[in-house]
């Protein structure tokens, strides 16, 4: 019967795999904690909007600028942060289930083909809140800390 011998090289390889596994586990745990701490991004509208609930498909169509009216027929004015803004990225990924670059491509295609317009860009969440509060039919998104009585939160399925 032949004996199994563990060589020094085998021990080093096992140690490297264990260290890599522990580092990966630490990274995944740290990432999960950071994601869990991110404040939710809420769908918000002008207080005069009569729609109080939208499903994901309708919301995605509105932000893709394919649907230009609220379900009651009122014109929608869409406001977004810059595509590189982390809040914009969280909103598009979590609430719309699309990547920011996919929305940007859709907007660019409509603008360059002459079939539509891009949404209104704002540079800060404070500006977003103020523009939504003062624009009839406006729709956008904000972290909870920026929401006040000047706008309304729209529930989303």
PDB file of C-alpha atoms in Angstrom:
ATOM      1  CA  UNK A   1       0.000   0.000   0.000  1.00  0.00           C
ATOM      2  CA  UNK A   2       1.277   3.390  -0.948  1.00  0.00           C
ATOM      3  CA  UNK A   3       1.314   6.240   1.618  1.00  0.00           C
ATOM      4  CA  UNK A   4      -0.041   9.656   0.817  1.00  0.00           C
ATOM      5  CA  UNK A   5       2.606  12.334   1.312  1.00  0.00           C
ATOM      6  CA  UNK A   6       1.846  16.006   1.710  1.00  0.00           C
ATOM      7  CA  UNK A   7       4.574  18.123   0.231  1.00  0.00           C
ATOM      8  CA  UNK A   8       5.556  21.635   1.158  1.00  0.00           C
ATOM      9  CA  UNK A   9       4.244  22.839  -2.227  1.00  0.00           C
ATOM     10  CA  UNK A  10       0.821  21.299  -1.500  1.00  0.00           C
ATOM     11  CA  UNK A  11       0.633  23.054   1.854  1.00  0.00           C
ATOM     12  CA  UNK A  12       1.425  26.392   0.210  1.00  0.00           C
ATOM     13  CA  UNK A  13      -1.274  25.862  -2.426  1.00  0.00           C
ATOM     14  CA  UNK A  14      -3.864  24.943   0.194  1.00  0.00           C
ATOM     15  CA  UNK A  15      -2.914  28.000   2.249  1.00  0.00           C
ATOM     16  CA  UNK A  16      -3.288  30.263  -0.829  1.00  0.00           C
ATOM     17  CA  UNK A  17      -6.719  28.838  -1.600  1.00  0.00           C
ATOM     18  CA  UNK A  18      -7.825  29.307   2.017  1.00  0.00           C
ATOM     19  CA  UNK A  19      -6.590  32.909   2.104  1.00  0.00           C
ATOM     20  CA  UNK A  20      -8.267  33.686  -1.224  1.00  0.00           C
ATOM     21  CA  UNK A  21     -11.523  32.118   0.005  1.00  0.00           C
ATOM     22  CA  UNK A  22     -11.435  34.110   3.251  1.00  0.00           C
ATOM     23  CA  UNK A  23     -10.698  37.358   1.404  1.00  0.00           C
ATOM     24  CA  UNK A  24     -13.553  36.707  -1.016  1.00  0.00           C
ATOM     25  CA  UNK A  25     -15.943  35.968   1.853  1.00  0.00           C
ATOM     26  CA  UNK A  26     -14.859  39.151   3.634  1.00  0.00           C
ATOM     27  CA  UNK A  27     -15.332  41.205   0.455  1.00  0.00           C
ATOM     28  CA  UNK A  28     -18.805  39.764  -0.180  1.00  0.00           C
ATOM     29  CA  UNK A  29     -19.854  40.415   3.412  1.00  0.00           C
ATOM     30  CA  UNK A  30     -18.516  43.980   3.331  1.00  0.00           C
ATOM     31  CA  UNK A  31     -20.257  44.629  -0.001  1.00  0.00           C
ATOM     32  CA  UNK A  32     -23.552  43.244   1.313  1.00  0.00           C
ATOM     33  CA  UNK A  33     -23.325  45.510   4.358  1.00  0.00           C
ATOM     34  CA  UNK A  34     -22.655  48.589   2.200  1.00  0.00           C
ATOM     35  CA  UNK A  35     -25.586  47.750  -0.084  1.00  0.00           C
ATOM     36  CA  UNK A  36     -27.848  47.179   2.909  1.00  0.00           C
ATOM     37  CA  UNK A  37     -26.923  50.635   4.264  1.00  0.00           C
ATOM     38  CA  UNK A  38     -27.777  52.459   1.053  1.00  0.00           C
ATOM     39  CA  UNK A  39     -30.940  54.487   1.564  1.00  0.00           C
ATOM     40  CA  UNK A  40     -33.834  53.531  -0.694  1.00  0.00           C
ATOM     41  CA  UNK A  41     -34.516  55.644  -3.757  1.00  0.00           C
ATOM     42  CA  UNK A  42     -38.186  56.637  -3.951  1.00  0.00           C
ATOM     43  CA  UNK A  43     -40.309  57.506  -6.957  1.00  0.00           C
ATOM     44  CA  UNK A  44     -41.646  61.053  -6.454  1.00  0.00           C
ATOM     45  CA  UNK A  45     -44.027  63.344  -8.322  1.00  0.00           C
ATOM     46  CA  UNK A  46     -45.542  66.790  -8.325  1.00  0.00           C
ATOM     47  CA  UNK A  47     -48.264  66.997  -5.645  1.00  0.00           C
ATOM     48  CA  UNK A  48     -50.964  67.693  -8.275  1.00  0.00           C
ATOM     49  CA  UNK A  49     -50.414  64.348 -10.012  1.00  0.00           C
ATOM     50  CA  UNK A  50     -53.501  62.194  -9.415  1.00  0.00           C
ATOM     51  CA  UNK A  51     -51.730  58.854  -9.965  1.00  0.00           C
ATOM     52  CA  UNK A  52     -50.440  57.459  -6.671  1.00  0.00           C
ATOM     53  CA  UNK A  53     -49.224  54.043  -7.833  1.00  0.00           C
ATOM     54  CA  UNK A  54     -47.287  52.763 -10.874  1.00  0.00           C
ATOM     55  CA  UNK A  55     -46.132  49.285 -11.801  1.00  0.00           C
ATOM     56  CA  UNK A  56     -42.562  48.646 -12.916  1.00  0.00           C
ATOM     57  CA  UNK A  57     -43.398  48.329 -16.621  1.00  0.00           C
ATOM     58  CA  UNK A  58     -45.195  51.688 -16.738  1.00  0.00           C
ATOM     59  CA  UNK A  59     -42.443  53.373 -14.714  1.00  0.00           C
ATOM     60  CA  UNK A  60     -39.777  51.932 -17.016  1.00  0.00           C
ATOM     61  CA  UNK A  61     -41.714  53.099 -20.095  1.00  0.00           C
ATOM     62  CA  UNK A  62     -42.042  56.612 -18.657  1.00  0.00           C
ATOM     63  CA  UNK A  63     -38.330  56.871 -17.797  1.00  0.00           C
ATOM     64  CA  UNK A  64     -37.388  55.408 -21.189  1.00  0.00           C
ATOM     65  CA  UNK A  65     -39.494  58.267 -22.628  1.00  0.00           C
ATOM     66  CA  UNK A  66     -41.727  55.787 -24.494  1.00  0.00           C
ATOM     67  CA  UNK A  67     -44.794  56.729 -22.454  1.00  0.00           C
ATOM     68  CA  UNK A  68     -45.328  60.472 -22.307  1.00  0.00           C
ATOM     69  CA  UNK A  69     -48.499  60.689 -20.218  1.00  0.00           C
ATOM     70  CA  UNK A  70     -49.673  59.613 -16.815  1.00  0.00           C
ATOM     71  CA  UNK A  71     -52.384  56.924 -16.793  1.00  0.00           C
ATOM     72  CA  UNK A  72     -55.000  59.717 -16.427  1.00  0.00           C
ATOM     73  CA  UNK A  73     -53.740  61.455 -19.602  1.00  0.00           C
ATOM     74  CA  UNK A  74     -51.764  64.310 -17.986  1.00  0.00           C
ATOM     75  CA  UNK A  75     -48.373  64.988 -19.630  1.00  0.00           C
ATOM     76  CA  UNK A  76     -45.357  63.586 -17.745  1.00  0.00           C
ATOM     77  CA  UNK A  77     -42.223  65.692 -17.293  1.00  0.00           C
ATOM     78  CA  UNK A  78     -39.381  63.330 -16.355  1.00  0.00           C
ATOM     79  CA  UNK A  79     -36.413  64.523 -14.274  1.00  0.00           C
ATOM     80  CA  UNK A  80     -33.224  62.501 -13.808  1.00  0.00           C
ATOM     81  CA  UNK A  81     -29.801  62.908 -12.270  1.00  0.00           C
ATOM     82  CA  UNK A  82     -26.684  62.504 -14.403  1.00  0.00           C
ATOM     83  CA  UNK A  83     -26.103  58.941 -15.604  1.00  0.00           C
ATOM     84  CA  UNK A  84     -22.886  58.760 -13.575  1.00  0.00           C
ATOM     85  CA  UNK A  85     -24.653  59.670 -10.310  1.00  0.00           C
ATOM     86  CA  UNK A  86     -24.805  56.694  -7.869  1.00  0.00           C
ATOM     87  CA  UNK A  87     -28.419  57.530  -6.948  1.00  0.00           C
ATOM     88  CA  UNK A  88     -29.393  57.375 -10.630  1.00  0.00           C
ATOM     89  CA  UNK A  89     -27.628  54.028 -10.962  1.00  0.00           C
ATOM     90  CA  UNK A  90     -29.392  52.605  -7.884  1.00  0.00           C
ATOM     91  CA  UNK A  91     -32.769  53.814  -9.109  1.00  0.00           C
ATOM     92  CA  UNK A  92     -32.397  52.397 -12.608  1.00  0.00           C
ATOM     93  CA  UNK A  93     -31.009  49.068 -11.438  1.00  0.00           C
ATOM     94  CA  UNK A  94     -33.333  48.442  -8.489  1.00  0.00           C
ATOM     95  CA  UNK A  95     -36.598  50.112  -9.467  1.00  0.00           C
ATOM     96  CA  UNK A  96     -36.475  49.878 -13.265  1.00  0.00           C
ATOM     97  CA  UNK A  97     -34.315  46.738 -13.616  1.00  0.00           C
ATOM     98  CA  UNK A  98     -32.185  48.338 -16.343  1.00  0.00           C
ATOM     99  CA  UNK A  99     -28.657  49.675 -16.381  1.00  0.00           C
ATOM    100  CA  UNK A 100     -28.078  53.430 -16.673  1.00  0.00           C
ATOM    101  CA  UNK A 101     -26.301  53.022 -20.010  1.00  0.00           C
ATOM    102  CA  UNK A 102     -29.355  51.216 -21.442  1.00  0.00           C
ATOM    103  CA  UNK A 103     -31.572  54.200 -20.636  1.00  0.00           C
ATOM    104  CA  UNK A 104     -28.986  56.598 -22.041  1.00  0.00           C
ATOM    105  CA  UNK A 105     -28.860  54.611 -25.296  1.00  0.00           C
ATOM    106  CA  UNK A 106     -32.662  54.738 -25.586  1.00  0.00           C
ATOM    107  CA  UNK A 107     -32.667  58.510 -24.982  1.00  0.00           C
ATOM    108  CA  UNK A 108     -29.842  59.096 -27.462  1.00  0.00           C
ATOM    109  CA  UNK A 109     -31.587  56.997 -30.113  1.00  0.00           C
ATOM    110  CA  UNK A 110     -34.822  59.018 -29.770  1.00  0.00           C
ATOM    111  CA  UNK A 111     -33.042  62.381 -29.781  1.00  0.00           C
ATOM    112  CA  UNK A 112     -30.814  61.587 -32.787  1.00  0.00           C
ATOM    113  CA  UNK A 113     -33.681  60.047 -34.786  1.00  0.00           C
ATOM    114  CA  UNK A 114     -35.966  62.973 -34.006  1.00  0.00           C
ATOM    115  CA  UNK A 115     -38.659  60.746 -32.488  1.00  0.00           C
ATOM    116  CA  UNK A 116     -38.461  62.034 -28.935  1.00  0.00           C
ATOM    117  CA  UNK A 117     -36.676  63.983 -26.258  1.00  0.00           C
ATOM    118  CA  UNK A 118     -34.358  63.073 -23.419  1.00  0.00           C
ATOM    119  CA  UNK A 119     -35.565  63.679 -19.858  1.00  0.00           C
ATOM    120  CA  UNK A 120     -34.747  66.881 -17.993  1.00  0.00           C
ATOM    121  CA  UNK A 121     -31.399  66.576 -16.207  1.00  0.00           C
ATOM    122  CA  UNK A 122     -30.745  68.046 -12.782  1.00  0.00           C
ATOM    123  CA  UNK A 123     -27.445  68.126 -10.945  1.00  0.00           C
ATOM    124  CA  UNK A 124     -28.534  67.473  -7.350  1.00  0.00           C
ATOM    125  CA  UNK A 125     -31.340  65.812  -5.446  1.00  0.00           C
ATOM    126  CA  UNK A 126     -32.278  69.189  -3.955  1.00  0.00           C
ATOM    127  CA  UNK A 127     -32.672  70.607  -7.454  1.00  0.00           C
ATOM    128  CA  UNK A 128     -34.685  67.516  -8.431  1.00  0.00           C
ATOM    129  CA  UNK A 129     -37.078  68.055  -5.503  1.00  0.00           C
ATOM    130  CA  UNK A 130     -37.503  71.754  -6.273  1.00  0.00           C
ATOM    131  CA  UNK A 131     -38.092  71.189 -10.012  1.00  0.00           C
ATOM    132  CA  UNK A 132     -40.603  68.381  -9.388  1.00  0.00           C
ATOM    133  CA  UNK A 133     -42.463  70.501  -6.826  1.00  0.00           C
ATOM    134  CA  UNK A 134     -42.792  73.395  -9.295  1.00  0.00           C
ATOM    135  CA  UNK A 135     -43.468  71.479 -12.545  1.00  0.00           C
ATOM    136  CA  UNK A 136     -46.968  70.131 -13.259  1.00  0.00           C
ATOM    137  CA  UNK A 137     -46.916  66.408 -14.117  1.00  0.00           C
ATOM    138  CA  UNK A 138     -43.285  66.026 -12.987  1.00  0.00           C
ATOM    139  CA  UNK A 139     -41.804  62.644 -12.046  1.00  0.00           C
ATOM    140  CA  UNK A 140     -38.394  61.775 -10.637  1.00  0.00           C
ATOM    141  CA  UNK A 141     -36.673  59.968  -7.803  1.00  0.00           C
ATOM    142  CA  UNK A 142     -35.052  60.899  -4.498  1.00  0.00           C
ATOM    143  CA  UNK A 143     -33.501  59.334  -1.456  1.00  0.00           C
ATOM    144  CA  UNK A 144     -35.875  59.514   1.516  1.00  0.00           C
ATOM    145  CA  UNK A 145     -33.913  62.281   3.268  1.00  0.00           C
ATOM    146  CA  UNK A 146     -34.742  64.682   0.395  1.00  0.00           C
ATOM    147  CA  UNK A 147     -38.491  64.014   0.437  1.00  0.00           C
ATOM    148  CA  UNK A 148     -40.664  66.715   2.013  1.00  0.00           C
ATOM    149  CA  UNK A 149     -44.247  68.023   1.813  1.00  0.00           C
ATOM    150  CA  UNK A 150     -43.608  69.861  -1.463  1.00  0.00           C
ATOM    151  CA  UNK A 151     -43.767  66.577  -3.430  1.00  0.00           C
ATOM    152  CA  UNK A 152     -45.525  63.237  -3.170  1.00  0.00           C
ATOM    153  CA  UNK A 153     -44.138  59.705  -3.103  1.00  0.00           C
ATOM    154  CA  UNK A 154     -45.535  57.394  -5.777  1.00  0.00           C
ATOM    155  CA  UNK A 155     -45.841  53.760  -4.734  1.00  0.00           C
ATOM    156  CA  UNK A 156     -44.275  51.292  -7.090  1.00  0.00           C
ATOM    157  CA  UNK A 157     -45.011  47.613  -7.574  1.00  0.00           C
TER     158      UNK A 157
END
